[in-house]
XYZ file of C-alpha atoms in Angstrom:
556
model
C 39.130 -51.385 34.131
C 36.412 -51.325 36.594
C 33.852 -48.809 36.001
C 33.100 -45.764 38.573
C 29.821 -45.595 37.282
C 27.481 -48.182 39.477
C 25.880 -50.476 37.026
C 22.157 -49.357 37.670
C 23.040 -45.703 37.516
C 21.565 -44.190 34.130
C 21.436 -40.827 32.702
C 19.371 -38.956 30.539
C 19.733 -35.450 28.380
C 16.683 -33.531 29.522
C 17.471 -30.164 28.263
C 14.353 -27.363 28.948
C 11.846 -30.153 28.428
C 11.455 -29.798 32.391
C 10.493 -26.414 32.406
C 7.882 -26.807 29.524
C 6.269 -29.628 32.098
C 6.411 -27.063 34.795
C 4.530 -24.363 32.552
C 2.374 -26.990 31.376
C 1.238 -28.254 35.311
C 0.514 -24.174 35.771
C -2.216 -24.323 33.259
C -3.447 -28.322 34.045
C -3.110 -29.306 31.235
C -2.570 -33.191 32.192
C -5.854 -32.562 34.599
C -8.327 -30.408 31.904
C -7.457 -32.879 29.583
C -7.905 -36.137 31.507
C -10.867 -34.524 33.243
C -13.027 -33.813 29.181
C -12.012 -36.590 27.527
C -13.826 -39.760 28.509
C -11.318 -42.932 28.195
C -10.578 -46.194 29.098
C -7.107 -46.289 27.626
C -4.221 -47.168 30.149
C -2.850 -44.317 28.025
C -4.618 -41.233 29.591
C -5.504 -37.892 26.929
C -3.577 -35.855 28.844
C -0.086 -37.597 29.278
C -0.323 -38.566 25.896
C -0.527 -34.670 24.812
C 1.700 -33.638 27.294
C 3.971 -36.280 25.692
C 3.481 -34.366 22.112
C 3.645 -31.016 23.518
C 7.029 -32.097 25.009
C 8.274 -33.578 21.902
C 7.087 -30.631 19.699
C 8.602 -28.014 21.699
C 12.055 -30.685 21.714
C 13.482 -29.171 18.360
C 12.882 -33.059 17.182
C 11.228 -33.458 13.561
C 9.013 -34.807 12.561
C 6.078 -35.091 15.207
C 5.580 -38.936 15.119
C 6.922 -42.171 16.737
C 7.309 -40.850 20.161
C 7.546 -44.157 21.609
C 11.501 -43.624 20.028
C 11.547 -40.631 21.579
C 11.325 -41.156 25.136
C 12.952 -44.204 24.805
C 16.091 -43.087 26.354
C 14.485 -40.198 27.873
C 14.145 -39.979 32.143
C 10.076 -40.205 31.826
C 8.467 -40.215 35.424
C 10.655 -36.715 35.279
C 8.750 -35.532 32.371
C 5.763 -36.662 32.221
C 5.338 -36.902 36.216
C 4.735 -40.934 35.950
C 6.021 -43.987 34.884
C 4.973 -44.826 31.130
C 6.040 -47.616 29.271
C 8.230 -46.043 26.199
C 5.540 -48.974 23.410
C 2.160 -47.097 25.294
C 2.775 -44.359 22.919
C 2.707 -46.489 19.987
C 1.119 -45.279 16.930
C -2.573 -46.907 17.167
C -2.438 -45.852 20.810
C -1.538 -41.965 20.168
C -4.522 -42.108 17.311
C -6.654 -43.464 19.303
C -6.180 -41.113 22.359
C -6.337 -38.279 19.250
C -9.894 -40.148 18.151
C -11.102 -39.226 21.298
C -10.141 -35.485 21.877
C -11.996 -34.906 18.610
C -14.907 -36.582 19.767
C -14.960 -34.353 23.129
C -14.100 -30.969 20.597
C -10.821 -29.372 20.388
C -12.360 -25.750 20.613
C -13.763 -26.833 23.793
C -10.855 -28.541 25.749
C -8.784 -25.578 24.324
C -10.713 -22.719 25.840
C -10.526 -24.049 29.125
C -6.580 -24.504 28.502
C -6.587 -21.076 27.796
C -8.800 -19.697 30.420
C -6.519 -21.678 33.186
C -3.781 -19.587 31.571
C -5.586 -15.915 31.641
C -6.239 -17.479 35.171
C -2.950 -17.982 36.351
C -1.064 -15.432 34.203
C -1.034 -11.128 34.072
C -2.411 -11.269 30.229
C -4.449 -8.491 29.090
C -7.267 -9.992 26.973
C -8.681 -6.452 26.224
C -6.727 -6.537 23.053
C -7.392 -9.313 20.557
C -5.633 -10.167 17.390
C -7.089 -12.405 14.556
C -5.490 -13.532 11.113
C -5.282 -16.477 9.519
C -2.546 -18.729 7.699
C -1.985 -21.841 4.927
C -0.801 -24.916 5.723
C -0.070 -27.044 2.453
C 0.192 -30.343 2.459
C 1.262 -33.561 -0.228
C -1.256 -36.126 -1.199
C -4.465 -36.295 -2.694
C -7.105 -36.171 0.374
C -10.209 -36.771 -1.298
C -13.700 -36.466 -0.797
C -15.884 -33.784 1.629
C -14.831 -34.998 4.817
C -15.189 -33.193 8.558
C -14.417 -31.227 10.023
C -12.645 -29.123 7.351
C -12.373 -29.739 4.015
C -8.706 -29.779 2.541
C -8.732 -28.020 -1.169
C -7.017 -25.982 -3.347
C -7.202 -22.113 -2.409
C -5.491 -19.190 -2.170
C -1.802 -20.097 -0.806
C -0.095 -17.888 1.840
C 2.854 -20.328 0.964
C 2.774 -19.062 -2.449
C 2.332 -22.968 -3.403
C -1.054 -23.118 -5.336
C -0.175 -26.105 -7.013
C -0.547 -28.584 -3.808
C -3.746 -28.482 -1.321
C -3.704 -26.644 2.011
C -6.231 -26.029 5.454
C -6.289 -22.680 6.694
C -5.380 -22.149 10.286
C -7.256 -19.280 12.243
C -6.146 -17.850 15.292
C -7.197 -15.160 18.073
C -4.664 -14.002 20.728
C -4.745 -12.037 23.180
C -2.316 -9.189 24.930
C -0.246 -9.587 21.704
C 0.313 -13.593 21.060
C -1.167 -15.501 23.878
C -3.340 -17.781 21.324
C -7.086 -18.395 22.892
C -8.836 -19.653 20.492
C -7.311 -22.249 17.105
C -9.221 -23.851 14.207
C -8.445 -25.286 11.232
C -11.000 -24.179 7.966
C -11.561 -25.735 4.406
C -8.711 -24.658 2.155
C -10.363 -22.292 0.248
C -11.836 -20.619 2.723
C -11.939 -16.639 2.730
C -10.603 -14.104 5.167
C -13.299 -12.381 5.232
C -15.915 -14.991 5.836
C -13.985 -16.021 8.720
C -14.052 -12.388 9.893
C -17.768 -12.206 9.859
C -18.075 -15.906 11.333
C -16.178 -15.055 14.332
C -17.765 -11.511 14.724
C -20.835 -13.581 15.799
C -19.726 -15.633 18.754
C -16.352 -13.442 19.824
C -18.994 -11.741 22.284
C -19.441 -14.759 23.814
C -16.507 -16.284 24.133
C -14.687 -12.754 25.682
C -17.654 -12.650 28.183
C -16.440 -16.195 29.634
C -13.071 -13.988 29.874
C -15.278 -11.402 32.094
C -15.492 -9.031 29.104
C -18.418 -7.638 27.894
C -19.247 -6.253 24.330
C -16.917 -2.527 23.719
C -14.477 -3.912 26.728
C -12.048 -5.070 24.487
C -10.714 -4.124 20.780
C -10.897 -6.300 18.041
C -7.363 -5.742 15.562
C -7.685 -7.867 12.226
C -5.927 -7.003 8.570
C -7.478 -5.497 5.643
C -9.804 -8.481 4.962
C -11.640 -7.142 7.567
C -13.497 -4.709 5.821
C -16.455 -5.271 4.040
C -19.616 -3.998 4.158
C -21.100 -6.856 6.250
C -18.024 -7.139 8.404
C -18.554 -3.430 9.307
C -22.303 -3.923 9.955
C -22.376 -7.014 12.110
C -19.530 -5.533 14.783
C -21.841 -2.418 14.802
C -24.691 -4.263 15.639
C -22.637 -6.566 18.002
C -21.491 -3.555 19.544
C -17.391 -4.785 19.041
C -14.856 -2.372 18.968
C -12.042 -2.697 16.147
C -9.396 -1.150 14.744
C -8.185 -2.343 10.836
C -6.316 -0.810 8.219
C -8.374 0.363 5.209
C -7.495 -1.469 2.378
C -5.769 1.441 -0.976
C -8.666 0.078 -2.698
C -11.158 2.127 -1.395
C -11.687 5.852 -2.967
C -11.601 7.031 0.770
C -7.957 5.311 1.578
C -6.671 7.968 -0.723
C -8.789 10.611 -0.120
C -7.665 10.328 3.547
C -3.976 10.207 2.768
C -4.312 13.410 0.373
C -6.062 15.219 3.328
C -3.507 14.693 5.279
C -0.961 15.652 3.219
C -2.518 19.164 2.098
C -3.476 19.977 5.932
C 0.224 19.444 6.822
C -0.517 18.636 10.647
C 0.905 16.168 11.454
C 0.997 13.781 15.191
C 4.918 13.410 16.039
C 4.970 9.931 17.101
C 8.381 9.049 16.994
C 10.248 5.399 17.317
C 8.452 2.440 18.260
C 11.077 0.082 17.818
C 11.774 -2.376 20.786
C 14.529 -3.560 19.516
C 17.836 -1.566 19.039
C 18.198 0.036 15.893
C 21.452 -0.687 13.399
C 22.879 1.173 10.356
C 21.118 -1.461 7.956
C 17.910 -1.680 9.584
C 17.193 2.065 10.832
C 14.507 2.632 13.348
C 11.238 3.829 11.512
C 9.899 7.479 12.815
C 6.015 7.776 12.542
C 3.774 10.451 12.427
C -0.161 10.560 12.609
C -2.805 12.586 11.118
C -6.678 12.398 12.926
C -9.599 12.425 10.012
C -12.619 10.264 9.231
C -14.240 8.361 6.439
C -17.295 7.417 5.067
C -18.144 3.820 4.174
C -21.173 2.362 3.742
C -23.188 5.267 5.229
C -20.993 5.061 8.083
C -18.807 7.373 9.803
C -15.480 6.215 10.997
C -11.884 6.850 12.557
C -9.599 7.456 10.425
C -5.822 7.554 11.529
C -3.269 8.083 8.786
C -0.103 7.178 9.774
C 3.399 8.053 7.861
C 6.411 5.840 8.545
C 10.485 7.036 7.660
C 10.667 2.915 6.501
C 8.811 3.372 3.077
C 7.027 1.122 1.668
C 9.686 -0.588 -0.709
C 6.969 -2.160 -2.882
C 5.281 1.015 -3.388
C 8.547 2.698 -4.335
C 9.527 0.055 -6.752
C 6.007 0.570 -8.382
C 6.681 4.388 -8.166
C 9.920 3.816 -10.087
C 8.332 1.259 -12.659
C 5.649 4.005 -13.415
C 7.768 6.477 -14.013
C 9.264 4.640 -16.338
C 6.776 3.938 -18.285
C 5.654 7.024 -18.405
C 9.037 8.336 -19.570
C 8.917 5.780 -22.297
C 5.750 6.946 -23.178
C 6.586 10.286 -23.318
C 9.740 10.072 -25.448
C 7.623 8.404 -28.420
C 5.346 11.067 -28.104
C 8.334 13.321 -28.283
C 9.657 11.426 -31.586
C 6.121 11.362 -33.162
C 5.116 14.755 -32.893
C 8.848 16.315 -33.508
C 9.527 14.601 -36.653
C 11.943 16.706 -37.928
C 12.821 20.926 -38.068
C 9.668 23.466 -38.523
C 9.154 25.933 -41.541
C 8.314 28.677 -38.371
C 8.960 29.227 -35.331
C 5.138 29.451 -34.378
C 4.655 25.462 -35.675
C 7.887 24.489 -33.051
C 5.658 26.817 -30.436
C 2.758 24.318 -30.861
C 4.097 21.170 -31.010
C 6.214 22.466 -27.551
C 2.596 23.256 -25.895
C 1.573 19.620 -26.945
C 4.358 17.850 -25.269
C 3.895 19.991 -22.206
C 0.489 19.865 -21.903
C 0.912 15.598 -22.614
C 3.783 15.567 -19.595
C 1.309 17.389 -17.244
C -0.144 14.754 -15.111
C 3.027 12.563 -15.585
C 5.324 13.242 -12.867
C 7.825 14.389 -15.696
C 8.262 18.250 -16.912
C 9.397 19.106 -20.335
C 12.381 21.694 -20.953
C 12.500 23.185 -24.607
C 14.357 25.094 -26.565
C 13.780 26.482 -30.014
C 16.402 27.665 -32.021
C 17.100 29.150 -35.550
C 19.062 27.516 -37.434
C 19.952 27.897 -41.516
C 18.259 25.676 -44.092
C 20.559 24.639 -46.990
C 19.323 23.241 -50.205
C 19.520 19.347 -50.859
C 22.274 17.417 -52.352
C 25.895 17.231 -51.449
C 27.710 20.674 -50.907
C 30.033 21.569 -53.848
C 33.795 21.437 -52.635
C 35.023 24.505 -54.584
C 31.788 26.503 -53.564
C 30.948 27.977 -50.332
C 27.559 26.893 -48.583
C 24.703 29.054 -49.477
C 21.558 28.996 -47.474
C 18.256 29.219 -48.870
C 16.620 30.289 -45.991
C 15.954 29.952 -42.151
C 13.953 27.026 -39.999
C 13.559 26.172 -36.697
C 14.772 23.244 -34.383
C 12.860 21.816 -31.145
C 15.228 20.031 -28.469
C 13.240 18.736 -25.769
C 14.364 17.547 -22.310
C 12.183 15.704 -20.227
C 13.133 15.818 -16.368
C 11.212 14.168 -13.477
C 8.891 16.897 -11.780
C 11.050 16.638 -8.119
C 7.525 18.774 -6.190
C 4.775 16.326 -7.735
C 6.856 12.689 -7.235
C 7.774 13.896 -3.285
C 4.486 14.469 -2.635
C 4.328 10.814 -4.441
C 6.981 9.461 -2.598
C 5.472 11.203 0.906
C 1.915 9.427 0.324
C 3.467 6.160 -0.309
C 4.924 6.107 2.947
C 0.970 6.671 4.330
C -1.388 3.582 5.135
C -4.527 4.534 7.230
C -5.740 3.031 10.138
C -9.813 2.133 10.495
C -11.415 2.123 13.652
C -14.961 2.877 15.295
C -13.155 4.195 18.609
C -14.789 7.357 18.136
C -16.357 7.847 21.565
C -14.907 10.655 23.723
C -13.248 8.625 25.869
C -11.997 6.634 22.870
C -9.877 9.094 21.957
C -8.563 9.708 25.780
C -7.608 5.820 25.771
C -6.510 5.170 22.645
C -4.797 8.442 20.941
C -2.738 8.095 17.835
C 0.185 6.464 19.599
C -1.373 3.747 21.254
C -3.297 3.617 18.057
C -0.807 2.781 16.374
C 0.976 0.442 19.036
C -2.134 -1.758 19.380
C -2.049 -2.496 15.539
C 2.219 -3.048 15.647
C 1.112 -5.989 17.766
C -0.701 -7.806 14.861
C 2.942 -8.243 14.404
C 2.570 -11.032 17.088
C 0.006 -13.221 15.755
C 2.159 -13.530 12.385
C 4.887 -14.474 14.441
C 2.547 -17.388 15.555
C 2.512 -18.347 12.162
C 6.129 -18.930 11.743
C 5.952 -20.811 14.912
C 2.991 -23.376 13.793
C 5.157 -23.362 9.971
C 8.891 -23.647 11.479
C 10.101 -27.090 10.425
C 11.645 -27.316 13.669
C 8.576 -27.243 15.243
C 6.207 -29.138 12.995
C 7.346 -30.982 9.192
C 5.237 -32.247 6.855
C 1.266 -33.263 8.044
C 2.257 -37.309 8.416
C -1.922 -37.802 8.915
C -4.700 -38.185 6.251
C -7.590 -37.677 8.869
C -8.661 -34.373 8.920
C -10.071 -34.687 12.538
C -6.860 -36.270 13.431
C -5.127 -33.085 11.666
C -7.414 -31.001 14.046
C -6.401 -32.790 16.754
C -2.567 -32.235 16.026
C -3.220 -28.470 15.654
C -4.555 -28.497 19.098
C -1.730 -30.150 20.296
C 0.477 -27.381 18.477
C -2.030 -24.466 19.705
C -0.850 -25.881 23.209
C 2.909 -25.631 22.422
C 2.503 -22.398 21.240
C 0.868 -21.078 23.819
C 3.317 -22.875 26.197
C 5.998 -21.079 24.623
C 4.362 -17.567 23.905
C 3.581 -18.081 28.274
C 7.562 -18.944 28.798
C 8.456 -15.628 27.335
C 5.988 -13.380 28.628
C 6.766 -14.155 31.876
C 10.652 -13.968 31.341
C 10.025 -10.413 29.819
C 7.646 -9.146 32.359
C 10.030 -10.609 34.953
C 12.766 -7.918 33.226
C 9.992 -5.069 32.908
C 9.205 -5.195 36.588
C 12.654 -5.932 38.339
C 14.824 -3.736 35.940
C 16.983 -6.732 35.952
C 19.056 -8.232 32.640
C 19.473 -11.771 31.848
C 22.305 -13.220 29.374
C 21.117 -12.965 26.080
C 22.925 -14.144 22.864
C 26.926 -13.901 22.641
C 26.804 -13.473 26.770
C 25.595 -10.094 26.227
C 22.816 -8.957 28.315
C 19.134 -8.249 27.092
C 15.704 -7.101 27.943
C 13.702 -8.898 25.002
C 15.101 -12.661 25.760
C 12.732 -15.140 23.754
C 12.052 -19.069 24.248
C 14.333 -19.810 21.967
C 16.977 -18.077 23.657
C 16.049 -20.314 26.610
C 16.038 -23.427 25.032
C 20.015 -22.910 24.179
C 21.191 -22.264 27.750
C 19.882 -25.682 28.914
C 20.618 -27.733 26.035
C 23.568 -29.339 28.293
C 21.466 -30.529 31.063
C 21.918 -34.262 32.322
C 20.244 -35.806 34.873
C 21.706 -38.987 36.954
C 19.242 -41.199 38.135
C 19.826 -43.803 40.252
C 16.657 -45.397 41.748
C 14.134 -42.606 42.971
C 17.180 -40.323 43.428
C 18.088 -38.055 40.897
C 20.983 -35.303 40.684
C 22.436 -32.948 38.010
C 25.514 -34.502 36.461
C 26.758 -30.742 36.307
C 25.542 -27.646 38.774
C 23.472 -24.829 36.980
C 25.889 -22.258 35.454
C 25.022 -18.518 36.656
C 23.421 -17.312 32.953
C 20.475 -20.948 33.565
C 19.935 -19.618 36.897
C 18.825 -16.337 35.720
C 16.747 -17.601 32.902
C 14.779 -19.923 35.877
C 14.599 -17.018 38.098
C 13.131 -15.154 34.775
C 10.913 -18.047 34.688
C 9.816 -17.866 38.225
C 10.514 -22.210 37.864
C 12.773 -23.677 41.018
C 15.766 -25.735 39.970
C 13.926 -28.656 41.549
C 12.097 -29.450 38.200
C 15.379 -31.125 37.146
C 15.286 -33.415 39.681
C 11.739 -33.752 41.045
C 8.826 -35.441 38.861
């Protein structure tokens, strides 16, 4: 049968790889790249990370042998030249990696990311930091740079294998700016005060100066010498202040008693189901003390309690129950000669429930005492006398555990926004909304830990590991930059796109983008290339999301 198909015709499954090399040319990354590092290599730095960034954000694991990647891949489309499929060899892609570490990652990425605040609306007045694990198998021995990889304290919950620590800032929620990998046993909050020393100067290359923008890390935060050096820097930041601290309850109970409470309602963006409830907050204004400072103090109540706390709550009660009852079975051995001994030993057990969450119900009653030894059968019973019985109930005191139960549902926010016009900017609501968004930067986590995205660490180098967590910084930002602009695209238009199950959304995520194109083919047939099917209606509204022209299918 002849074939319809001319012989020199091929095709190739491109998917959304052409949009991440469309969202990668609007930040240069090919040109930053291959304009910092200095190389001879017919393999420049920047194709060859554009080539990882492409396979990383692919869905392929793991992140090696990409010269089997693109093998059957259309690569003048992606990459916007012709490469031979054995340049990205193994010894060639370390090599190329080699010398990105020897230019600095931090360096090549900040530009990356300023070409993004550049060319993108992000708002880098509000700035996240945390910090994650990454484990990893194998031995790696010895002190070298730039990081040493050790045992420490494991986010995986893994301590029995060695990890790095990632640390990340973002900006306007999850746009990453800054990436580094730190030894393994490195603590939060060293890396707080670390970065508290040069975040001034990095935001002023973002046109910010010191008290323009707001600092938002987690509980590590706060130390005493965390708290001192962003006073003295003159950096905003808002925290939440760790139950440890005498004040974190003091706070809570203040609110509590004073009873006036900030309605702050929902802040749910996304819609809420029988199962999963939307959480209604609530805000008290107060202030601490720590460290001869004065602070902000915002407590904040939410409807979703704490179900940790609450199982604590019910495992102290509990106990204290169980204590209670043996107290109950020591002191009231048996019945009392009077009625005045029952009295006392009623006033014990009261006065040892006090305190306890529990209340005690008693009852004494009169009862007849009989002589000992079996009755006669013949011969009626004949008491001897009278005694008394105690019959205790203990019950759980309802007033004291909802006031429990209420403060559990507290946390309280820290903050030195405590200027006049702190207040007008950032009242309890936005408060509260600005800290949400550390939501974002964990999210960032999953990313960097999905196995989709990255599997196991396949290199022993730890500047070579650097390297690759540049390359995944990139991704991530790539992606995070995808679905900003498809969102803001919604938020400004009022328009819908097709979201999951062909219903329409407002929230649609990268993800959700990658799965409408995962049918794209392209037909190439010299330097002519055409879609072997036309867009359906639902892609065309993701690349109009995008603000990317069709053309990227078909145009290197």
């Amino acid at each position: 049968m002849k074939s319809i198909i001319p012989a020199d015709m091929t095709f190739s499954e491109v998917g959304h790889l052409p949009i991440v090399k469309a969202f990668a040319q609007r930040i240069k990354l090919v040109e930053t790249f291959d304009a910092m590092v200095d190389s001879q290599m017919n393999l420049s730095a920047g194709t060859c990370v554009l080539a990882m960034v492409l396979d990383t954000l692919s869905g392929r694991t793991p992140l090696y042998r990409l010269k089997t990647f693109f093998h059957e891949k259309d690569i003048e489309l992606l990459l916007g030249r012709e490469v031979a499929p054995a340049t990205f060899a193994d010894h060639n892609v370390a090599r190329v990696l080699d010398k990105i570490f020897d230019t600095g990652t931090h360096k090549i990425f900040s530009k990356i990311a300023q070409n993004a605040i550049d060319v993108f609306d992000i708002d880098p007045q509000r700035v996240h930091f945390d910090t994650t694990s990454i484990t990893v198998f194998g031995d790696y021995e010895g002190d070298e740079n730039p990081f040493k990889i050790d045992y420490g304290y494991s986010k995986d919950k893994r301590p029995d294998l060695k990890q790095f620590l990632v640390s990340m800032l973002c900006v306007d929620r999850n746009i990453p700016i800054i990436g580094a990998c730190r030894d393994g046993n490195a603590s939060d909050k060293t890396l707080n005060n670390e970065l508290l020393g040069g975040i001034s100067k990095h935001m002023a290359r973002h046109g910010l100066a010191p008290g323009a923008f707001v600092y938002v890390a987690d509980s590590a935060f706060v130390t005493a010498d965390n708290l001192a050096k962003s006073a003295d820097n003159g950096i905003k930041f808002l925290t939440r202040l760790p139950a440890t601290y005498k004040e974190c309850s003091r706070a809570i109970e203040t609110a509590v008693n004073a009873d006036q409470w900030i309605d702050i309602g929902t802040l749910n963006t996304t819609e809420a189901t029988v199962k999963r409830p939307a959480a209604v907050y609530r805000a008290h204004e107060t202030s601490v003390n720590l460290y001869g400072r004065t602070y902000r103090a915002l407590v904040v109540h939410s409807s979703a309690h704490d179900k940790r706390r609450h199982k604590r709550i019910d495992r102290m009660l509990a106990q204290k129950r169980k204590e209670l009852e043996n107290t109950c079975k020591k002191l009231n051995a048996g019945p009392f000669f009077c009625e005045t001994d029952a009295r006392k030993v009623a006033e014990q057990l009261s006065s040892a429930a006090k305190g306890n969450y529990h209340r005690l119900q008693y009852r004494i009653s009169q009862v007849d005492k009989y002589p000992r030894g079996r009755p006669s059968l013949c011969k009626p019973r004949i008491p001897i006398g009278k005694e008394y019985i105690l019959e205790v109930t203990i019950e759980e005191d309802q007033a004291a555990l909802a006031t429990l139960r209420f403060e559990a549902g507290c946390f309280v926010l820290l903050s030195n926004l405590t200027d006049p016009h702190d207040y007008d900017q950032w009242p309890a609501r936005e408060l509260l909304l600005l800290y949400k968004d550390q939501g974002g930067i964990e999210q960032n986590f999953s990313f960097l830990k999905d196995p989709v995205i990255v599997n196991s660490i396949f290199l022993k180098k730890p500047h070579r590991i650097e390297v690759l967590g540049l390359v995944l910084l990139i991704a991530l930002l790539i992606w995070r930059l995808m679905e900003k602009c498809m969102r803001k695209y919604i938020e400004t238009t009022g328009n819908q796109i097709t979201g999951w199950k062909k219903k329409p959304t407002k929230r649609p995520t990268s993800f959700m983008m990658t799965t409408k194109f995962l049918s794209i083919l392209v037909a190439r047939l010299g330097d002519r290339r055409q879609l072997a099917r036309p867009l359906r209606q639902e892609q065309k509204e993701f690349l109009q999301a995008l603000g990317v022209s069709p053309d990227v299918f078909i145009t290197p």
